[in-house]
XYZ file of C-alpha atoms in Angstrom:
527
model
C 113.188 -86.848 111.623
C 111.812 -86.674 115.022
C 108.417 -87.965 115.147
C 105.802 -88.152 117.850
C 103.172 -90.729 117.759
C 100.439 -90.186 119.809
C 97.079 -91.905 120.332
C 94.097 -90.255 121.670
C 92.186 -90.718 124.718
C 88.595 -92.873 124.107
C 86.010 -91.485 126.661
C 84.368 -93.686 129.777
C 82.809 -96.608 127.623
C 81.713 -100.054 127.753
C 85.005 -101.557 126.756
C 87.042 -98.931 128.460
C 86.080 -101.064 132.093
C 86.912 -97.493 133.634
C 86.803 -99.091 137.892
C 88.026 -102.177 136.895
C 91.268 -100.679 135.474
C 91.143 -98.426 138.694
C 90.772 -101.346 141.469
C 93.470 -103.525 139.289
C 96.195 -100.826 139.420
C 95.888 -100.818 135.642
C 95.689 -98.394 132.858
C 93.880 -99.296 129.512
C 92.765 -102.546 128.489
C 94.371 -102.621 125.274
C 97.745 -101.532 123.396
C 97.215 -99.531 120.290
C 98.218 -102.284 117.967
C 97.638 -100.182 114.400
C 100.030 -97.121 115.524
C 103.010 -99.545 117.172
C 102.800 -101.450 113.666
C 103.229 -98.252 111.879
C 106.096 -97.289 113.975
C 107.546 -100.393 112.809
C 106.979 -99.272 109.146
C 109.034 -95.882 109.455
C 112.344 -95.367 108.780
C 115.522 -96.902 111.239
C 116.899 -93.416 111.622
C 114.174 -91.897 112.556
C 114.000 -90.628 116.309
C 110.299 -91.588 117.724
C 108.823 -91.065 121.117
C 105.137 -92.838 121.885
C 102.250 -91.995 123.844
C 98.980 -93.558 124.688
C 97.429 -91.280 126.226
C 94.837 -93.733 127.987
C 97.750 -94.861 129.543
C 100.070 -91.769 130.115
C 100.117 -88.531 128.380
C 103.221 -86.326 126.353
C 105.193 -83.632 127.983
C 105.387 -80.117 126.766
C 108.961 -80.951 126.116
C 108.340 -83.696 123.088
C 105.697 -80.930 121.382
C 108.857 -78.585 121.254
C 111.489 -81.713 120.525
C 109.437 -83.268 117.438
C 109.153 -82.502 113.603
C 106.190 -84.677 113.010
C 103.265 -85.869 114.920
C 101.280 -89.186 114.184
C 98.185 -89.370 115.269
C 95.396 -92.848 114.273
C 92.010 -92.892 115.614
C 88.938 -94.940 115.651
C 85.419 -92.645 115.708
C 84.953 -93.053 119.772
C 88.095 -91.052 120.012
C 86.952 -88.156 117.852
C 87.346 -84.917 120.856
C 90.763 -86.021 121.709
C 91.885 -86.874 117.880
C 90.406 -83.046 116.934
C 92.107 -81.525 119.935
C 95.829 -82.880 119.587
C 95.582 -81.830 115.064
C 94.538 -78.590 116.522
C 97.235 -78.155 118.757
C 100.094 -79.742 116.831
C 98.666 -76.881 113.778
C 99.299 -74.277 116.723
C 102.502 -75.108 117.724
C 103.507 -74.898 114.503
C 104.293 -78.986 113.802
C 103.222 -80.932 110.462
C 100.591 -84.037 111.243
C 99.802 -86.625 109.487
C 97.100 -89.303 110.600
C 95.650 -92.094 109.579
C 93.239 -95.472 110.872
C 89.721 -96.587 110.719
C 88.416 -92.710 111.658
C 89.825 -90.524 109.344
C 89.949 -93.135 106.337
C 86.091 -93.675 106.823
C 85.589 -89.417 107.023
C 88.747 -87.943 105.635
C 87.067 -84.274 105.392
C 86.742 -84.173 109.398
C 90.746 -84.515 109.788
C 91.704 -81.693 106.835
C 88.636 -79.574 108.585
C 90.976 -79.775 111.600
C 94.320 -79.007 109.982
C 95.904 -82.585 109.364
C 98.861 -81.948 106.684
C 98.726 -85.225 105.321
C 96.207 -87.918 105.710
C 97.788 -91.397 105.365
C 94.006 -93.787 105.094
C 93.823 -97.204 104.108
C 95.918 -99.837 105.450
C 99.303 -98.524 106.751
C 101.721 -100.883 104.690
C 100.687 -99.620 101.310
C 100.337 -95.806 101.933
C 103.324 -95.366 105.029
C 105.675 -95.687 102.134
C 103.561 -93.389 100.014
C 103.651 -90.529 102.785
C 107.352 -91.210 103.673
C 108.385 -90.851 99.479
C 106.371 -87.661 99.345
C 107.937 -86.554 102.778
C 111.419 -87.132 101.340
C 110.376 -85.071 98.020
C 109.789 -82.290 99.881
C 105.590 -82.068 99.950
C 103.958 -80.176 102.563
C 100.604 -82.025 102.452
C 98.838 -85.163 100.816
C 96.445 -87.616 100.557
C 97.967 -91.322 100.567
C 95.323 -94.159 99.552
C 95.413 -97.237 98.293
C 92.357 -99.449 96.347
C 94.382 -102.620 96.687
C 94.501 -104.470 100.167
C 98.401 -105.300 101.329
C 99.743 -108.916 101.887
C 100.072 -109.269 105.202
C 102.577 -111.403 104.897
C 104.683 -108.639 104.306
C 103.453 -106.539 107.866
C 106.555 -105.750 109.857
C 106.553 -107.138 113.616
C 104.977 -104.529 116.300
C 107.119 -102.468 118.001
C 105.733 -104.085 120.953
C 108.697 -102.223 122.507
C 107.285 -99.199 122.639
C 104.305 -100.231 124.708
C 104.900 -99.874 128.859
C 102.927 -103.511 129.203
C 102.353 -103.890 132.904
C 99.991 -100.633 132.490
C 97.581 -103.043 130.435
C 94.686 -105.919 130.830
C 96.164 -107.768 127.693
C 98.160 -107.117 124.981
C 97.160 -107.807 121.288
C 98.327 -109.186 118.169
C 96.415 -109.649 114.847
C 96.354 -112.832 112.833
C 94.140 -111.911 109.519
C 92.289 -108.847 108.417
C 89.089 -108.907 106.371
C 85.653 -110.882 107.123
C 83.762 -113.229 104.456
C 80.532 -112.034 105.769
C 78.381 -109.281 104.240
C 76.493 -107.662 107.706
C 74.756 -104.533 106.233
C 76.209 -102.541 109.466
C 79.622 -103.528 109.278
C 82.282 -101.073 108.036
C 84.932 -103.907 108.966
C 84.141 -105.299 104.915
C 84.510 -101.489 103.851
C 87.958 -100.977 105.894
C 88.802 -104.243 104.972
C 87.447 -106.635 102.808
C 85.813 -109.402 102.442
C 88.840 -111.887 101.791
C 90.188 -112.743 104.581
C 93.923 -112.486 104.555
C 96.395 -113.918 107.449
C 99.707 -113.784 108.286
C 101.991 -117.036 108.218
C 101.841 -118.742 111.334
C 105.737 -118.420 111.765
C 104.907 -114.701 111.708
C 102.749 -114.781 114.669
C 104.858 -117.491 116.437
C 107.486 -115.119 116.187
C 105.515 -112.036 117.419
C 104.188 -114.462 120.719
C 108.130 -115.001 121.135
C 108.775 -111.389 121.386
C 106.096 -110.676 123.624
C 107.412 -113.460 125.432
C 110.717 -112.563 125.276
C 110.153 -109.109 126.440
C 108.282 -110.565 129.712
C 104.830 -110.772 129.124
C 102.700 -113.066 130.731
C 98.517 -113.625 130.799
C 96.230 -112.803 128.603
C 96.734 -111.877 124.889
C 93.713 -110.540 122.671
C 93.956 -111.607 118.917
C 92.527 -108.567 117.489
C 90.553 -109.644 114.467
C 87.119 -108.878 113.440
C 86.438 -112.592 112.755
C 89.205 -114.545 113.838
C 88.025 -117.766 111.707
C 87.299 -115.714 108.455
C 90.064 -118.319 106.602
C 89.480 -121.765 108.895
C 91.758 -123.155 106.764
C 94.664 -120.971 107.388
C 93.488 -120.567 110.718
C 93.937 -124.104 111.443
C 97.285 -124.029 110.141
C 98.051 -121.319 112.826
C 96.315 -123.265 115.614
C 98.613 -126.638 114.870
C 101.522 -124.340 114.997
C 100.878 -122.632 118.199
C 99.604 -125.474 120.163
C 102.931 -127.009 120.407
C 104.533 -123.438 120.940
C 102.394 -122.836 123.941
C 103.027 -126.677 125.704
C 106.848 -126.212 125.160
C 106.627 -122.670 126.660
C 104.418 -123.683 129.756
C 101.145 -122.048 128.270
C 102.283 -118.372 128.944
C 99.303 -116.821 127.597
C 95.816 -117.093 127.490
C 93.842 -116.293 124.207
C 90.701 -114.361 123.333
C 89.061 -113.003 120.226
C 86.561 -112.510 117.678
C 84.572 -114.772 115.597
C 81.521 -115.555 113.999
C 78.750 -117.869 115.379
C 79.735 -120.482 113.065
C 82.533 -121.105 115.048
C 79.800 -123.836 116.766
C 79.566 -125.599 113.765
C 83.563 -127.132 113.169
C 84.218 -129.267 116.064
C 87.800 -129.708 115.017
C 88.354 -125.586 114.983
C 86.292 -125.264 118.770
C 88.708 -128.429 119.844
C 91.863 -126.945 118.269
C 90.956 -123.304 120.029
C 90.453 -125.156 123.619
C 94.044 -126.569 123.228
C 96.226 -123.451 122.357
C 94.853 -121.968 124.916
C 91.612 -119.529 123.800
C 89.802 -119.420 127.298
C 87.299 -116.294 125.342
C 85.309 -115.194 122.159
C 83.234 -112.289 121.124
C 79.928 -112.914 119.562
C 78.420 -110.883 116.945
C 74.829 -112.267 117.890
C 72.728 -109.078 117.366
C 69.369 -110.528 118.287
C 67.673 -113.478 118.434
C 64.729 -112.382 115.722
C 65.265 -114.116 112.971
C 63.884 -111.471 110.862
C 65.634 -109.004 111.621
C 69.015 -111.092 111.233
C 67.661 -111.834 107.384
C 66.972 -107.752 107.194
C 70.958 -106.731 108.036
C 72.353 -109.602 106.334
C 73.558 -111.679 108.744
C 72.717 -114.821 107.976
C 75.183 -116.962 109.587
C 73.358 -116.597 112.596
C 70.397 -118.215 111.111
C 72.091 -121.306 109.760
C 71.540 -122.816 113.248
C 69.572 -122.039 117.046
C 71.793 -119.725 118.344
C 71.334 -120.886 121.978
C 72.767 -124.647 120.718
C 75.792 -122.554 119.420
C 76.575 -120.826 122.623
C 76.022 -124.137 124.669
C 78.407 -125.548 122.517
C 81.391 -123.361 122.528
C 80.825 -123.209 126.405
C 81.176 -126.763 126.341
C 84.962 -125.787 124.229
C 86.081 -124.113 127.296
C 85.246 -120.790 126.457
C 83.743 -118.068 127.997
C 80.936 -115.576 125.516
C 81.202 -112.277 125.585
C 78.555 -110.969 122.952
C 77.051 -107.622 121.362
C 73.645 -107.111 120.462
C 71.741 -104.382 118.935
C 68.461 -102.520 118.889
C 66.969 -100.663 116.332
C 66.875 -102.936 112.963
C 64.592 -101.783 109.928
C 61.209 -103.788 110.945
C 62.161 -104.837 114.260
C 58.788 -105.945 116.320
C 58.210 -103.864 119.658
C 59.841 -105.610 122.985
C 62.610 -106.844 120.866
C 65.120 -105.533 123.836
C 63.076 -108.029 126.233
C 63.921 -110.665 123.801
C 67.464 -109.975 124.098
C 67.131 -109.778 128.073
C 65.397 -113.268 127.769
C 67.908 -114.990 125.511
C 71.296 -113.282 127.390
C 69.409 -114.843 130.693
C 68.958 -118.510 128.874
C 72.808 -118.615 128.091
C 74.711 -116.560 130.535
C 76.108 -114.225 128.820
C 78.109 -112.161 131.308
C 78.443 -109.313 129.702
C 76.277 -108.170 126.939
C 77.092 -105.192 125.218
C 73.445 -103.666 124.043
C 74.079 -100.972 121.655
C 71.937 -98.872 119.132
C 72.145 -99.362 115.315
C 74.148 -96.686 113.871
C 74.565 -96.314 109.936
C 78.639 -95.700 110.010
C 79.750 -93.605 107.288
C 80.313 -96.294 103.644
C 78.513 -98.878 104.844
C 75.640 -100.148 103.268
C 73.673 -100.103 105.970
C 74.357 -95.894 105.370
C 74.113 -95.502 101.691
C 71.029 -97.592 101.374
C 69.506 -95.333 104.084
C 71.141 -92.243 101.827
C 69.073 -93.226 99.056
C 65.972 -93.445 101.439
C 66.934 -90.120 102.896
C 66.146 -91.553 106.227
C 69.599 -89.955 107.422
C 69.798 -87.793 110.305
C 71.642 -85.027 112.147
C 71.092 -83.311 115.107
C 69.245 -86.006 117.382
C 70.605 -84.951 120.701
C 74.654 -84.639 120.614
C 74.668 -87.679 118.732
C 78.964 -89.288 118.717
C 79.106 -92.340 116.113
C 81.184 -95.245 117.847
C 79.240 -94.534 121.085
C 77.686 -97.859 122.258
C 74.737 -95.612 124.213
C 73.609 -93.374 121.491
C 70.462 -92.892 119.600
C 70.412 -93.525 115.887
C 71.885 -91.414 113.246
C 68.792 -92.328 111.092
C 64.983 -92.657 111.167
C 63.803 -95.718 112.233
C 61.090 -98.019 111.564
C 59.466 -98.028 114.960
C 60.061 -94.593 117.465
C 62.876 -93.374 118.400
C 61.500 -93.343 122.356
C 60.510 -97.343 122.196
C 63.403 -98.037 120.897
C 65.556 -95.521 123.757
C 63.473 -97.299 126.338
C 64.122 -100.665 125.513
C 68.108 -99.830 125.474
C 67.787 -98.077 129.024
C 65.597 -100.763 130.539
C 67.731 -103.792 128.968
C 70.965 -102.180 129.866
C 69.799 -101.540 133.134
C 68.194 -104.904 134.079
C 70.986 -106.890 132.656
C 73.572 -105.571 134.789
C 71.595 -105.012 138.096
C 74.194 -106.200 140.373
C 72.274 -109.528 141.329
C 71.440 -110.317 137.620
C 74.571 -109.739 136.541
C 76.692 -111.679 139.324
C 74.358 -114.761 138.922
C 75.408 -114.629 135.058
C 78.927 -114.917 135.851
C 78.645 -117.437 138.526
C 76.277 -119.855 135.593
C 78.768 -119.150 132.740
C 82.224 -120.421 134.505
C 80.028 -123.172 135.719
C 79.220 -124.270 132.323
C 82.638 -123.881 130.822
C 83.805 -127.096 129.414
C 87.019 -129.067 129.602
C 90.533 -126.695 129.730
C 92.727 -129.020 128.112
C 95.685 -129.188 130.177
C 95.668 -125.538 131.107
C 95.477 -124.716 134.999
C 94.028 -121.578 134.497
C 91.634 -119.344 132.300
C 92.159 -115.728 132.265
C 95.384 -114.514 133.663
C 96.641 -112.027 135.659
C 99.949 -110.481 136.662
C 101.369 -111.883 140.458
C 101.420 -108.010 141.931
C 97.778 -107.127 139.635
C 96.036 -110.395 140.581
C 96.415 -110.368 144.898
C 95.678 -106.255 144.256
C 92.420 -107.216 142.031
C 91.226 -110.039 145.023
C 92.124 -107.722 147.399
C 89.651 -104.798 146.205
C 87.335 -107.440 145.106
C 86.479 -109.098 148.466
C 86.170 -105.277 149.824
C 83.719 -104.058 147.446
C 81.560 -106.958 146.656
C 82.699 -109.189 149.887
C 82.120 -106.483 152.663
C 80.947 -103.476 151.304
C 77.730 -103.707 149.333
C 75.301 -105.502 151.754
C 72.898 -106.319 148.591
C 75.147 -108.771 147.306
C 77.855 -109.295 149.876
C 75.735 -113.147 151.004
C 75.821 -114.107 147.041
C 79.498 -113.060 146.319
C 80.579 -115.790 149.258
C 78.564 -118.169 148.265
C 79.160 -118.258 145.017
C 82.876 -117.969 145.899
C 83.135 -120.792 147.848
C 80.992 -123.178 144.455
C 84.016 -122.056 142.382
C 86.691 -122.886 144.409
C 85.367 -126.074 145.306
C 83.219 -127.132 142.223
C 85.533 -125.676 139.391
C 88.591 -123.595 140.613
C 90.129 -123.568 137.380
C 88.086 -120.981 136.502
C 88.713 -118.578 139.390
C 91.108 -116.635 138.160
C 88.248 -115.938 135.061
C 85.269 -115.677 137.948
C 87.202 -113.179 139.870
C 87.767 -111.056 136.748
C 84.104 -111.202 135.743
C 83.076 -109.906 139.099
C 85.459 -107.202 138.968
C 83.958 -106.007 135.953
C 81.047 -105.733 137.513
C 82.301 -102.808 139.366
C 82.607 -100.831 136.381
C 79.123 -102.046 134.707
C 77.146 -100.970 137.638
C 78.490 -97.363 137.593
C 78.347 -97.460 133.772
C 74.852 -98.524 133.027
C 73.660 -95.088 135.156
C 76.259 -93.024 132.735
C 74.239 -95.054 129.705
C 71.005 -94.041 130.895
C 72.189 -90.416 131.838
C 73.197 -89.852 127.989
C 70.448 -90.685 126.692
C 68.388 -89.265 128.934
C 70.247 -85.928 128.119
C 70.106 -86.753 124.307
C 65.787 -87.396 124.988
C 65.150 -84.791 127.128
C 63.360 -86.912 129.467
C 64.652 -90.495 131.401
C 62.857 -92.870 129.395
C 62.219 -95.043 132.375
C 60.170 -92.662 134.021
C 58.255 -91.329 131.537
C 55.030 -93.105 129.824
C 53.729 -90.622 127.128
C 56.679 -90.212 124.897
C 57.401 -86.533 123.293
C 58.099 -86.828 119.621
C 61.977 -85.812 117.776
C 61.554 -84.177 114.908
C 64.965 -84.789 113.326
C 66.634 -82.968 110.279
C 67.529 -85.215 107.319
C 71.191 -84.836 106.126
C 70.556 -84.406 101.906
């Protein structure tokens, strides 16, 4: 069998850090871990060729050389998903597909010709799809109720992947999340029992990547990295020696819940294998509306004590926070401004609720019919989108908080300042010389570009960006190599937040910032 995997191409995003990639001679931010794990669960013999198309795209040739294409796809990368079924169908060429996208809405990939729709998680149904293959079946649909044992998960084919076109690579430790956040499809997808792979397991997969040449920074992928702090622990005692005897090759970052603040031991454990990042699920800082969505970890404890203190770890908060809760009080997006301004926070993302499709956020609001279609071109997955529901307060408060949040927070001064405040606040780095790394040849290429743009070019900030500068290198240079990065970011927020307010200005039909009597939507309700 000749099979070609291909993943689609997400469009200009928050995360997709579109001029930073540019100035750093890079090409996507992250590997696609699911679809290099499920080439590992195919068969030996099989011939396979790999694209990601955010980093370089397939040839006419491998359309006309393969049997089978593979396509997985989360809900941001819905046009290009749609487009490459459609043309696989045309060309004549079976597809089967599978991740978070087409498990959560099965009906869009069959509406768009997929021949067999492998959901669920990949080491329970791949076999499924490849027994049915071998019987001869020209179509199916391969789920599973149960959740696998990771345990079990083969090793990446981190192979595949051409690495030096990439911010970080990526490995995942556990799947699952004990929490119950009424927006979250991660409990739908995956559970709420946190299961993790052995630590030898992911020692082994940090010695491949090592062994294949990789060096810098290394994203553990998980939705809530300390789900299981036991077993995470475990991992953490295990890789701590690993990364001293191997001259700390990599630098760690992931995802957790705020809770993280409370165990000492876990925050001290993380600052010595070598965790220089975490994302925050913070939301907002209403307690209120944390108690309406279910997310009451966050209210176990001030949330501005928990971000001092994992500062304090040596780590660097990125966090996402969200607009739009059921009872949410007006000027809750100047609340969020206020509180990302007390702690630093670099880089915020501020998003819109969306109900996504199984959660209960969506079949509570079902059952309320307050479901909606046909608000302005709304995409689910899109951080800068209106609602795909009715909301307790309007639609147009709520649109101009986003716009005039997103676009105060990463004003150029604003969000520089930030940057310069949170590496100054970072905590001890064990015995680590560095935060955030970068390649030799990517590194004096980023500095390079940097000191033009923000050094020389952009009079507005050029007098900050030296001074500033010259604090970290002589205050806390340890924590250049993450300064530098955070400023180079910048490069793509500042384009970015005019694309945010351009959609949903488009989506409105009016810029919400210039406009003071507010037109009403009259949306249609999806029965």
């Amino acid at each position: 069998m000749k099979a070609l995997l291909i993943y689609p191409q997400f469009p200009q995003s928050f995360w997709s850090y579109d001029r930073f990639m540019e100035i750093a001679g890079l090409k996507a931010v992250l590997p696609p871990l699911g679809m290099i794990t499920v080439a590992a669960l195919l068969p030996k013999d099989w011939e396979i060729r790999f694209y990601d198309r955010n980093v370089n795209l397939e040839t006419e040739a491998d359309w006309e050389w393969c049997d089978l294409v593979i396509l997985s796809a989360m809900l941001v990368q819905k046009p290009d998903f749609h487009a490459l079924i459609q043309k696989a169908v045309r060309l004549g060429k079976k597809v089967a597909v599978g991740g978070p996208y087409p498990t959560s809405i099965p009906q869009d990939a069959l509406d768009s010709g997929a021949h067999y729709l492998v959901l669920d998680e990949g080491e329970l149904t791949v076999p499924q799809f490849l027994e049915a293959l071998k019987g001869g079946k020209e179509q199916g649909i391969f789920r599973s109720l149960e959740k696998p044992d990771v345990t079990q998960s083969p090793m990446p084919r981190f192979d595949l992947l051409q690495r030096d076109a990439y911010l970080m690579m990526a490995i995942q430790f556990s799947r699952g999340c004990p929490f119950n956040c009424e927006f979250c499809d991660i409990i739908v997808l995956y559970g709420r029992k946190p299961r993790t792979k052995e630590p030898h397991q992911i020692i082994g997969e940090l010695q491949a990547l090592y062994d294949l040449g990789w060096r810098g920074s290394l994203f553990i992928v998980d939705d809530n990295f300390i789900g299981n702090q036991r077993n995470v622990k475990r991992f953490l005692r295990e890789l701590i020696p690993w990364v001293k005897e191997h001259d700390y090759p990599f630098t760690f970052i992931t995802e957790a819940s705020v809770n993280l603040a409370e165990d000492d031991e876990l925050l001290q454990l993380m600052n010595e294998a070598g965790f220089y990042a975490v994302f925050l699920g913070i939301e907002t800082p209403d307690q209120d509306s944390l108690q309406v969505t279910q997310k009451v970890q966050n209210t176990r404890n001030p949330l501005i004590e928990a971000c001092r203190k994992i500062n304090e770890a040596g780590m660097l908060i990125y966090a996402g926070f969200i607009l739009g809760f059921d009872g949410e009080r007006p000027r809750a997006g100047e609340r969020i401004q206020a509180f990302v301004e007390q702690t630093s926070i670099p880089q915020p993302m501020l998003g819109i609720l969306q109900a996504l499709p199984n959660t209960a956020l969506w079949n509570r609001l079902q059952k309320e019919q307050r479901l909606v279609e046909g608000i302005g071109g709304i995409e689910l997955g899109d951080q800068n989108t209106l609602m795909n529901f009715i909301p307790t307060r309007s639609i147009d408060e709520i649109a101009r908080e986003y716009v005039e949040g997103f676009w105060t927070l990463y004003e150029p001064r604003n969000y520089l300042r930030r940057c310069f405040q949170q590496c100054l606040s970072i905590g001890s780095l064990a015995k680590r010389k560095q935060t955030m790394q970068f390649s030799p040849g990517k590194g004096l290429q980023l500095v390079a570009q940097l000191i033009w743009h923000q050094g020389l070019r952009r009079p507005e900030i050029r007098r900050q960006f030296w001074q500033q500068l010259w604090t970290i290198l002589l205050k806390k240079p340890q924590v250049l190599n993450m300064y530098l990065g955070l400023c180079a970011a910048g490069e793509h927020f500042w384009e970015y937040r005019a694309l945010a307010r351009e959609r949903i200005t488009q989506q409105l039909g009016y810029d919400p910032l210039r406009v003071s009597v507010l037109p009403k939507q009259e949306p249609m309700l999806i029965k």
